[in-house]
């Protein structure tokens, strides 16, 4: 009989503070077999990372394993000495963290940092270690391993840095690799490459893995088994297929209902957020921890005492921590939300015409040269947005999305072209030269709610200050009343007016950011990745809130994102950007259905979808987005295009393509012939094997 690589039983971990003991992980059990990848999912604060740190024996001074066992290859790690642990870490068990630069020394070359691993753990000589490092850099598919070996971390892209960290973890060929949100900070195309790499390495090296993530689609793509955690407990565990096809815990179901799967529709099938919030450790309820947020909660059943794991399927090792497994109708659709009529868009509010933004970089003073270099951040950008319409702008980091947003907000001014807001030119007018009414008319919701609030001022005071800046309200009393109305608008209790930012959760902080953005009754709101920093259940609530406010106020929204699933759910039209160019634009249905621009085709392929009934064509882009200092002479996408060989006469390398019309309002910037577009197959196909009411077989494919 094959022994598990890792077997955790009844694990309890607590942290000790001045306020006393805080239980972080309770009654946690899981088993990882040789070569198996286990996914740990759940909201922030549920204990995923604490489990990983417990395995590594790295709980800090305040953390302590109170009871239970962590057996690695049959040896209980809770009983070994510090010296034995030091031998295991990096040698037998390795960990890869969310932020690669936290693991890399910015002052040391990559090769020197990686060489330390075999030299310290295996006693290799410098030449032997260097040879091993070059080999592993090639194994993680880094281009030109010798160049990477001699590079400093800042000279690599985020995806390359993460591959280096993975290489570092694999150098000693560990039996167990822990990956803690390793792709969260990466673009979706880079994420797809890392996922393919992780799967390939698991096969080639036979390494067992624990993959920590809040992304169910990523877990489905990567893992063999899944454990769902909530408030320090494992609430459901089993094989990927077993759990995704037969979810048997309300929290797992709630997570799935919070994400925009194919078939979701913002008007007819809106997302269903999980109500309430994750309880603080000292405020956990009696009985089921999920009880206060559960639609299936029954008093005197779910709140009597501790809830233990129950068998769902013995063959599949599928277990659930729910008292009502046999009573709940698991195939029933989620509680119906209000079905909304589609909002009819009005006149054009924002009109951008042939906009350019170039930066001159002086070579003489910085690089010792005598020529100026030009960064073409935006090149010939044309788009419009109508009243009450949501236009999504998508693309990887460095494509020019944020530069365009800065120009619209007046933080930058355009080099050429026009940007008209209700007929008034704003592209060449800096924010300090705009009237308060113009500033109020175009507002922004930022990606990170934590950095946009003053920590020393109450949230109500910060909203009132915004109203004062925009000259809204005749006096203090009127502004106070308007501030309370804005709290109502973003569905926060009025008592929150006196709270400080530190007293709010991430989702609540983002709601305050939304309240401030809508305080001046804007015509246009630029939402820059407004939900990417939030848990999936909070993402759903904030997304629905934005849609509700837009319906009421008929505000135009520019939604900047790299998450194609969210874009498909809420956008009316989509603009795809690459290296400063708009390479495709059209209605959401047009952009998500063939024919596609090759870059859009790759973006769709990279989207992780948490549904076993979905089949995708895999298109993993090679390389990174080129530098805007030295873009390709021809098509901006030519260096990574999977279809460039279909264009004759090397036109892709020598000639910038013109915009081609594929349908009414649907345009691409591409050299491909019409017959190739006509033969394109869907990237995403939804099969009809599921009976889930949210996924009819007639759902159009992407």
XYZ file of C-alpha atoms in Angstrom:
702
model
C 0.000 0.000 0.000
C 1.324 3.450 -0.978
C 1.988 5.685 2.022
C 0.939 9.347 1.944
C 3.608 12.007 1.516
C 1.685 14.207 3.948
C -0.992 13.226 6.449
C -2.473 15.899 8.725
C -4.865 14.760 11.466
C -6.971 16.877 13.839
C -4.576 19.825 13.615
C -5.206 22.793 15.922
C -3.065 25.947 15.646
C -3.409 29.027 17.857
C -1.736 32.414 18.057
C -1.167 34.096 21.413
C -1.571 37.864 21.783
C -2.114 40.257 24.655
C -5.833 39.622 24.263
C -5.275 35.899 24.792
C -5.393 32.786 22.632
C -6.729 33.107 19.072
C -7.537 29.739 17.446
C -6.553 30.014 13.763
C -6.885 26.404 12.569
C -9.189 23.854 14.198
C -9.732 20.136 13.679
C -8.009 20.241 10.283
C -7.225 17.010 8.446
C -6.002 16.290 4.922
C -3.953 13.678 3.074
C -1.614 14.204 0.110
C -0.414 11.143 -1.791
C 2.860 10.910 -3.812
C 2.638 12.987 -6.999
C -0.706 14.477 -5.963
C -1.598 18.180 -5.960
C -3.986 19.326 -3.232
C -5.742 22.683 -3.557
C -6.604 24.736 -0.464
C -9.307 27.356 -1.113
C -11.307 29.816 0.951
C -11.643 33.484 1.824
C -8.866 35.573 3.365
C -8.478 34.717 7.032
C -9.810 31.169 6.735
C -6.462 29.575 7.705
C -5.043 28.410 4.340
C -1.631 30.048 4.753
C -1.499 29.127 8.459
C -1.739 25.435 7.508
C 1.175 25.890 5.070
C 3.277 27.700 7.670
C 2.437 24.974 10.192
C 3.794 22.365 7.776
C 6.948 24.452 7.349
C 7.294 24.896 11.133
C 7.322 28.651 10.605
C 4.549 29.994 12.843
C 6.705 32.671 14.459
C 7.009 33.429 18.153
C 3.263 33.731 18.754
C 2.066 30.681 16.810
C 1.805 27.246 18.355
C 0.494 23.828 17.331
C -1.869 22.969 20.185
C -2.763 19.414 19.164
C -2.925 17.027 16.253
C -0.205 15.652 14.001
C 1.522 16.561 10.712
C 3.129 13.408 9.338
C 5.592 13.824 6.483
C 6.712 10.484 5.034
C 5.477 8.894 8.246
C 7.444 11.222 10.552
C 5.427 13.529 12.832
C 6.775 17.041 12.239
C 5.278 18.266 15.509
C 7.723 16.021 17.402
C 11.015 16.691 15.611
C 13.848 19.013 16.717
C 14.700 22.395 15.203
C 17.810 20.882 13.656
C 15.777 18.175 11.882
C 13.370 20.845 10.641
C 16.242 22.907 9.218
C 17.320 19.866 7.222
C 13.793 19.341 5.871
C 13.124 22.964 4.871
C 14.307 23.658 1.352
C 15.587 20.106 1.030
C 12.518 17.869 1.456
C 9.824 20.546 1.814
C 9.925 23.860 -0.075
C 7.557 26.832 -0.180
C 6.823 29.395 -2.898
C 5.235 32.635 -1.748
C 2.739 34.979 -3.377
C 5.156 37.853 -4.029
C 8.328 36.627 -5.797
C 10.405 39.666 -4.817
C 9.894 38.730 -1.151
C 12.034 35.645 -1.854
C 14.717 37.281 -4.013
C 17.588 39.510 -2.894
C 17.516 42.605 -5.159
C 21.274 43.147 -4.710
C 22.332 39.644 -5.863
C 22.325 38.118 -9.307
C 19.847 35.302 -9.879
C 22.516 32.659 -10.432
C 24.329 33.408 -7.177
C 21.073 33.251 -5.193
C 20.027 29.916 -6.666
C 23.485 28.395 -6.296
C 23.185 28.729 -2.524
C 20.526 25.993 -2.428
C 22.612 23.017 -3.713
C 25.763 24.366 -2.037
C 24.106 24.573 1.385
C 21.833 21.527 1.218
C 23.906 19.108 -0.856
C 27.478 20.374 -0.427
C 27.947 20.930 -4.166
C 30.914 22.881 -5.521
C 30.370 26.242 -7.233
C 30.763 24.770 -10.718
C 28.378 21.877 -9.965
C 25.837 24.267 -8.420
C 26.042 26.632 -11.419
C 25.419 23.714 -13.797
C 22.386 22.611 -11.760
C 20.983 26.171 -11.744
C 21.310 26.569 -15.534
C 19.529 23.229 -15.979
C 16.626 24.104 -13.650
C 16.206 27.571 -15.228
C 15.717 25.791 -18.537
C 13.301 23.311 -16.923
C 11.005 26.150 -15.800
C 11.014 27.423 -19.407
C 12.879 30.666 -18.897
C 14.210 32.041 -22.202
C 18.011 32.170 -22.390
C 18.844 30.602 -18.987
C 22.414 31.948 -19.161
C 21.145 35.532 -19.427
C 18.728 35.002 -16.510
C 21.584 33.437 -14.497
C 23.572 36.685 -14.830
C 20.599 39.041 -14.356
C 19.423 40.907 -11.265
C 15.793 40.374 -10.160
C 14.678 43.857 -11.303
C 15.777 42.997 -14.849
C 13.125 40.260 -15.085
C 9.357 40.518 -15.533
C 6.958 39.397 -12.793
C 6.292 36.087 -14.521
C 10.011 35.422 -14.949
C 10.648 36.274 -11.294
C 7.980 33.761 -10.243
C 9.551 31.085 -12.456
C 12.922 31.783 -10.788
C 11.319 31.296 -7.352
C 9.745 28.027 -8.537
C 13.170 26.950 -9.817
C 14.642 27.790 -6.410
C 12.021 25.634 -4.720
C 12.680 22.702 -7.066
C 16.489 22.797 -7.003
C 16.796 20.315 -4.166
C 14.060 18.123 -5.716
C 11.731 18.322 -2.675
C 9.093 15.688 -2.086
C 6.536 18.353 -1.108
C 6.149 21.824 -2.615
C 3.851 24.420 -0.998
C 2.592 27.191 -3.317
C 0.879 30.102 -1.531
C -1.120 32.134 -4.095
C 1.803 31.937 -6.570
C -0.057 33.604 -9.466
C -2.203 36.261 -7.746
C -0.009 39.209 -8.789
C 0.442 37.992 -12.389
C -1.390 38.682 -15.641
C -3.844 36.028 -16.742
C -1.651 34.936 -19.689
C 1.416 34.642 -17.433
C -0.742 32.819 -14.884
C -1.737 30.299 -17.565
C 1.931 29.645 -18.318
C 2.732 29.140 -14.618
C -0.216 26.740 -14.252
C 0.979 24.679 -17.218
C 4.476 24.712 -15.730
C 3.281 23.522 -12.306
C 1.333 20.649 -13.869
C 4.290 19.626 -16.042
C 6.738 19.781 -13.133
C 4.435 17.649 -10.983
C 4.511 14.984 -13.703
C 8.230 15.213 -14.486
C 9.563 15.428 -10.931
C 6.841 13.444 -9.152
C 6.606 16.267 -6.611
C 3.559 16.396 -4.363
C 2.096 19.879 -4.018
C -0.252 21.957 -1.898
C -1.635 24.834 -3.972
C -3.158 27.636 -1.878
C -5.561 29.918 -3.759
C -8.911 31.697 -3.568
C -9.489 31.058 -7.296
C -11.673 27.976 -7.820
C -10.994 27.956 -11.569
C -7.258 27.877 -10.966
C -7.655 24.995 -8.510
C -9.709 23.033 -11.063
C -7.006 23.579 -13.723
C -4.110 22.652 -11.442
C -5.073 20.180 -8.733
C -6.110 16.557 -8.304
C -7.922 17.121 -5.006
C -9.417 20.084 -3.165
C -9.961 21.094 0.458
C -12.281 24.039 1.097
C -11.589 25.981 4.312
C -13.837 28.331 6.255
C -13.020 30.122 9.515
C -10.130 27.820 10.382
C -11.865 24.539 9.505
C -11.911 22.252 6.492
C -15.576 22.196 5.445
C -15.357 20.007 2.338
C -12.693 17.838 0.748
C -12.532 15.357 -2.105
C -11.352 14.879 -5.673
C -11.705 17.818 -8.044
C -14.416 16.110 -10.071
C -16.214 14.805 -6.994
C -16.421 18.202 -5.285
C -17.133 20.323 -8.360
C -19.817 17.962 -9.690
C -21.379 17.116 -6.305
C -20.783 20.005 -3.913
C -22.067 19.058 -0.493
C -21.390 22.116 1.651
C -23.319 25.420 1.437
C -20.084 27.437 1.628
C -18.562 25.655 -1.385
C -21.822 26.260 -3.264
C -21.758 29.890 -2.163
C -18.244 30.388 -3.532
C -19.297 28.944 -6.884
C -22.401 31.176 -7.047
C -20.180 34.220 -6.390
C -18.092 33.865 -9.547
C -19.229 34.675 -13.103
C -19.278 31.300 -14.856
C -20.426 30.938 -18.477
C -24.188 31.418 -18.391
C -24.202 34.143 -15.738
C -25.931 37.347 -16.859
C -25.974 40.639 -14.968
C -29.659 41.161 -15.785
C -31.222 37.685 -15.937
C -28.860 35.530 -13.833
C -26.989 37.858 -11.482
C -24.268 36.680 -9.136
C -25.357 35.627 -5.660
C -22.908 36.953 -3.041
C -22.527 35.138 0.272
C -24.248 37.386 2.794
C -22.457 38.569 5.909
C -18.761 38.306 6.647
C -16.227 35.788 7.879
C -16.450 35.821 11.707
C -13.471 36.992 13.735
C -11.791 34.142 15.653
C -13.189 35.309 19.010
C -16.696 35.784 17.544
C -17.257 32.340 16.055
C -20.819 31.099 16.599
C -21.846 27.984 18.463
C -22.133 24.946 16.224
C -21.528 25.474 12.509
C -19.146 28.378 11.861
C -20.909 29.091 8.568
C -24.366 29.106 10.184
C -24.976 32.893 10.312
C -24.306 33.177 6.550
C -26.007 29.950 5.442
C -29.356 29.883 3.608
C -29.924 26.329 4.915
C -29.322 27.053 8.611
C -31.759 25.361 11.029
C -31.832 26.254 14.710
C -31.435 23.340 17.144
C -29.743 21.328 14.378
C -26.838 23.464 13.148
C -26.091 25.300 16.415
C -26.095 22.560 19.051
C -22.409 21.612 19.206
C -19.257 21.039 17.200
C -19.905 19.877 13.639
C -17.655 17.056 12.408
C -16.806 15.783 8.950
C -19.326 13.387 7.422
C -18.749 10.924 4.589
C -20.157 11.916 1.205
C -18.349 9.249 -0.819
C -15.945 6.753 0.757
C -14.435 5.755 -2.599
C -13.578 9.359 -3.455
C -12.532 10.347 0.100
C -15.200 13.045 -0.194
C -16.202 14.544 3.177
C -18.305 17.540 4.257
C -18.722 19.391 7.570
C -22.510 19.847 7.374
C -25.329 18.503 9.566
C -27.926 18.645 6.772
C -26.163 16.914 3.867
C -29.069 14.549 3.216
C -31.837 17.146 3.643
C -30.648 19.929 1.320
C -31.673 19.931 -2.354
C -28.188 20.447 -3.791
C -29.456 20.754 -7.371
C -31.795 23.651 -6.563
C -30.766 26.988 -8.099
C -29.600 29.717 -5.721
C -32.112 32.071 -4.163
C -33.517 34.213 -6.954
C -32.320 37.796 -7.119
C -34.323 40.587 -8.704
C -34.249 40.206 -12.475
C -33.477 43.550 -14.097
C -34.387 44.844 -17.503
C -31.327 45.623 -19.642
C -30.454 49.318 -19.414
C -30.690 51.167 -22.709
C -27.617 53.267 -23.377
C -27.948 56.934 -24.266
C -25.853 59.426 -26.174
C -22.060 59.331 -26.377
C -20.572 60.813 -23.191
C -16.868 60.034 -23.722
C -15.334 60.210 -27.186
C -11.630 59.403 -27.676
C -10.218 59.990 -31.156
C -6.746 58.949 -32.384
C -5.251 59.560 -28.941
C -1.493 59.219 -28.526
C 0.672 59.393 -25.427
C 4.428 59.344 -25.950
C 7.126 59.804 -23.316
C 10.566 61.110 -24.203
C 13.325 59.373 -22.250
C 16.604 61.288 -22.337
C 19.409 58.795 -22.942
C 22.280 61.196 -22.327
C 21.822 61.921 -18.651
C 20.746 58.482 -17.508
C 22.258 55.889 -19.811
C 25.308 57.694 -21.104
C 24.015 57.866 -24.670
C 23.271 60.960 -26.735
C 19.914 60.064 -28.250
C 16.416 60.406 -26.887
C 14.219 57.326 -26.674
C 10.452 57.415 -27.121
C 8.007 55.291 -25.137
C 4.762 54.972 -27.107
C 2.402 54.141 -24.246
C -0.794 54.849 -26.232
C -0.837 54.723 -30.019
C -3.859 55.795 -32.081
C -6.512 55.040 -29.433
C -10.113 55.553 -30.597
C -13.159 54.548 -28.551
C -16.425 55.937 -27.276
C -18.672 55.233 -24.294
C -22.367 56.044 -23.994
C -24.552 57.066 -21.094
C -25.354 54.082 -18.783
C -22.956 51.841 -20.739
C -20.106 49.721 -19.355
C -17.064 49.569 -21.628
C -14.365 47.151 -20.492
C -10.699 47.773 -21.324
C -8.672 44.565 -21.064
C -5.066 43.553 -21.603
C -1.871 42.603 -19.800
C 0.245 44.882 -17.635
C 2.117 47.327 -19.850
C -0.532 47.442 -22.587
C -1.435 51.091 -21.904
C -4.725 50.734 -19.977
C -3.632 52.760 -16.953
C -1.957 55.433 -19.108
C -5.259 55.981 -20.900
C -7.035 56.229 -17.531
C -4.493 58.806 -16.295
C -5.092 60.974 -19.357
C -8.860 60.870 -18.875
C -8.430 61.845 -15.214
C -5.966 64.628 -15.978
C -3.025 62.978 -14.240
C -1.283 62.938 -17.638
C -1.918 64.950 -20.797
C -2.108 63.502 -24.298
C 0.589 63.949 -26.949
C -1.903 64.081 -29.817
C -5.533 63.334 -30.564
C -8.688 64.249 -28.673
C -10.550 63.054 -25.588
C -13.976 64.679 -25.303
C -16.201 64.505 -22.205
C -19.699 65.637 -23.200
C -18.088 67.556 -26.060
C -15.434 69.236 -23.874
C -11.746 68.492 -24.543
C -10.088 66.966 -21.456
C -7.151 65.002 -22.874
C -4.839 68.027 -23.073
C -6.022 69.572 -19.781
C -4.180 68.599 -16.572
C -6.248 67.996 -13.454
C -4.997 71.163 -11.736
C -6.282 73.204 -14.678
C -9.744 71.633 -14.700
C -12.787 73.123 -13.024
C -14.159 71.338 -9.955
C -17.223 70.364 -12.017
C -15.031 68.699 -14.670
C -13.035 66.874 -11.989
C -16.274 65.691 -10.366
C -17.606 64.569 -13.759
C -14.937 61.892 -14.248
C -13.933 59.953 -11.146
C -11.947 56.788 -10.413
C -12.355 53.683 -8.284
C -8.901 52.338 -7.508
C -7.693 48.740 -7.372
C -6.487 48.702 -3.782
C -9.006 50.072 -1.265
C -6.385 49.965 1.505
C -4.260 52.720 -0.066
C -7.031 55.183 -0.939
C -8.290 56.082 2.540
C -6.686 58.349 5.132
C -6.048 56.092 8.155
C -6.343 59.010 10.606
C -9.753 60.305 9.466
C -13.218 58.769 9.825
C -14.785 57.441 6.632
C -17.702 59.841 6.965
C -15.298 62.754 7.266
C -13.481 61.658 4.109
C -16.718 61.566 2.110
C -17.716 65.014 3.449
C -14.309 66.377 2.413
C -14.947 65.127 -1.132
C -18.319 66.901 -1.150
C -16.631 70.118 0.029
C -14.035 69.882 -2.749
C -16.798 69.553 -5.346
C -18.885 72.348 -3.791
C -21.800 70.024 -3.208
C -24.242 71.003 -0.447
C -25.068 74.477 0.793
C -23.740 73.928 4.315
C -22.227 71.371 6.684
C -25.609 69.888 7.611
C -26.519 69.351 3.952
C -23.186 67.638 3.311
C -23.603 65.409 6.358
C -27.014 64.330 5.078
C -25.615 63.688 1.576
C -22.781 61.637 3.116
C -25.326 59.438 4.922
C -27.268 59.022 1.661
C -24.052 57.864 -0.030
C -23.549 55.256 2.718
C -27.105 54.087 1.965
C -26.209 53.970 -1.730
C -23.268 51.616 -1.149
C -25.337 49.557 1.337
C -23.340 50.320 4.485
C -24.965 51.146 7.852
C -25.037 54.854 8.661
C -23.169 54.123 11.900
C -20.076 53.482 9.751
C -19.725 57.255 9.298
C -17.765 57.483 12.560
C -15.585 54.427 11.933
C -11.911 54.602 11.062
C -10.596 52.736 7.968
C -8.795 50.160 10.157
C -12.194 49.082 11.507
C -13.443 48.078 8.039
C -12.945 44.940 5.968
C -11.486 45.108 2.455
C -14.918 44.967 0.848
C -16.246 47.707 3.128
C -13.266 49.932 2.304
C -13.932 49.457 -1.397
C -17.566 50.485 -0.830
C -16.320 53.712 0.751
C -14.118 54.237 -2.309
C -17.195 53.780 -4.509
C -19.177 56.240 -2.346
C -16.464 58.867 -2.799
C -16.309 58.273 -6.557
C -20.078 58.806 -6.880
C -20.180 61.742 -4.429
C -19.847 64.333 -7.200
C -22.535 62.703 -9.376
C -20.012 61.855 -12.132
C -20.836 61.314 -15.770
C -17.986 58.779 -16.141
C -16.429 56.464 -13.562
C -13.121 54.764 -14.388
C -12.964 51.529 -12.370
C -9.354 50.257 -12.350
C -9.411 46.572 -11.312
C -11.898 47.464 -8.517
C -12.509 43.869 -7.377
C -9.205 42.095 -8.074
C -7.883 42.614 -4.515
C -11.050 41.187 -2.911
C -12.230 37.682 -2.014
C -14.579 36.083 -4.532
C -17.686 36.449 -2.349
C -16.855 40.126 -1.718
C -16.088 40.564 -5.436
C -19.623 39.441 -6.254
C -21.183 41.859 -3.752
C -19.108 44.833 -4.990
C -19.772 43.948 -8.651
C -23.534 43.797 -8.040
C -23.349 47.084 -6.116
C -21.638 48.813 -9.047
C -24.297 47.507 -11.418
C -27.136 48.686 -9.131
C -25.662 52.188 -8.762
C -25.086 52.439 -12.500
C -28.717 51.502 -13.202
C -29.918 54.208 -10.816
C -27.527 56.980 -11.854
C -27.079 56.057 -15.559
C -23.356 56.650 -15.124
C -20.940 55.621 -17.875
C -18.333 53.159 -16.656
C -14.904 52.314 -18.031
C -14.009 49.002 -16.398
C -10.276 48.241 -16.575
C -9.503 44.578 -15.914
C -7.520 41.517 -16.932
C -10.228 39.149 -15.603
C -12.126 38.114 -18.725
C -14.800 36.285 -16.694
C -15.814 39.465 -14.849
C -15.622 41.419 -18.116
C -17.948 38.996 -19.859
C -20.423 39.269 -17.010
C -20.754 43.040 -16.682
C -19.481 44.733 -19.861
C -21.678 45.895 -22.730
C -18.713 46.466 -25.006
C -15.062 45.370 -24.806
C -11.832 47.041 -25.935
C -8.741 44.785 -26.046
C -5.373 46.572 -25.783
C -1.867 45.323 -26.482
C 1.349 47.364 -26.323
C -0.485 50.690 -26.630
C -2.770 49.620 -29.509
C -6.440 48.658 -29.553
C -6.268 45.274 -31.291
C -9.961 44.368 -31.019
C -13.192 46.103 -30.057
C -16.862 45.245 -30.238
C -19.867 44.164 -28.225
C -19.192 41.642 -25.463
C -20.879 38.876 -27.438
C -18.792 39.666 -30.524
C -15.468 39.726 -28.673
C -16.197 36.480 -26.799
C -17.303 34.564 -29.926
C -15.192 33.633 -32.953
C -13.676 35.153 -34.976
C -11.112 36.674 -32.628
C -7.921 38.652 -32.809
C -5.156 36.109 -31.976
C -4.400 38.005 -28.741
C -8.048 37.897 -27.632
C -8.055 34.200 -28.501
C -5.088 33.658 -26.153
C -6.645 35.770 -23.374
C -9.823 33.672 -23.452
C -7.810 30.453 -23.388
C -6.013 31.663 -20.254
C -9.195 32.280 -18.229
C -9.520 29.714 -15.395
C -13.151 28.552 -15.255
C -14.504 26.671 -12.229
C -16.783 24.339 -14.161
C -16.033 20.753 -15.186
C -18.523 21.040 -18.069
C -16.331 23.629 -19.819
C -13.741 22.609 -22.399
C -11.034 25.060 -23.503
C -8.467 25.158 -26.250
C -5.080 25.717 -24.647
C -3.070 28.591 -26.097
C -0.105 29.459 -23.881
C 1.688 32.574 -25.103
C 5.454 32.329 -25.273
C 7.609 35.177 -23.995
C 6.616 38.500 -22.460
C 5.018 41.650 -23.778
C 7.818 43.617 -25.547
C 9.208 46.823 -24.094
C 7.425 50.001 -25.180
C 10.938 51.456 -25.655
C 11.611 48.971 -28.442
C 8.308 47.739 -29.899
C 8.149 45.497 -32.994
C 8.271 47.369 -36.311
C 5.197 45.631 -37.686
C 2.242 44.194 -35.784
C 2.646 44.877 -32.040
C 1.660 41.263 -31.266
C 3.954 39.571 -33.809
C 6.579 38.321 -31.321
C 4.026 36.158 -29.462
C 1.342 35.485 -32.087
C 0.340 31.843 -32.533
C -1.032 32.566 -36.031
C 1.744 34.708 -37.561
C 2.831 31.904 -39.907
C -0.577 32.138 -41.624
C 0.252 35.593 -43.039
C 2.374 35.580 -46.252
C 5.275 37.845 -47.209
C 6.386 38.489 -43.635
C 3.863 41.364 -43.403
C 3.444 40.848 -39.638
C 7.094 41.782 -39.055
C 7.237 44.759 -41.392
C 3.810 46.410 -41.534
C 1.483 47.705 -38.823
C -1.954 46.209 -39.633
C -4.945 48.397 -40.381
C -8.261 48.040 -38.627
C -10.465 45.361 -40.224
C -14.253 45.220 -39.825
C -15.507 41.733 -38.883
C -19.109 42.710 -38.185
C -21.337 45.603 -37.223
C -19.250 47.503 -34.662
C -16.670 44.664 -34.423
C -13.094 45.563 -35.436
C -9.665 43.935 -35.230
C -6.185 45.219 -36.055
C -4.740 42.163 -37.808
C -3.229 40.936 -41.114
C -5.086 37.585 -41.096
C -7.162 36.848 -44.193
C -10.954 36.755 -43.931
C -11.053 33.025 -44.711
C -8.918 32.332 -41.619
C -11.264 34.385 -39.445
C -14.224 32.488 -40.931
C -12.728 29.113 -39.919
C -11.903 30.011 -36.302
C -13.229 27.567 -33.713
C -14.574 28.593 -30.268
C -11.998 28.760 -27.485
C -14.512 27.928 -24.744
C -17.241 25.317 -25.197
C -19.893 24.625 -22.560
C -21.138 21.043 -22.670
C -24.703 20.215 -21.617
C -23.852 17.310 -19.299
C -24.737 19.313 -16.189
C -28.311 19.819 -15.039
C -27.410 23.091 -13.326
C -30.109 25.605 -14.201
C -27.545 28.368 -14.649
C -25.920 26.629 -17.619
C -28.379 25.941 -20.437
C -27.083 23.963 -23.398
C -27.923 26.888 -25.664
C -25.269 29.071 -24.002
C -23.181 30.605 -26.794
C -19.560 29.566 -26.840
C -16.568 31.825 -26.693
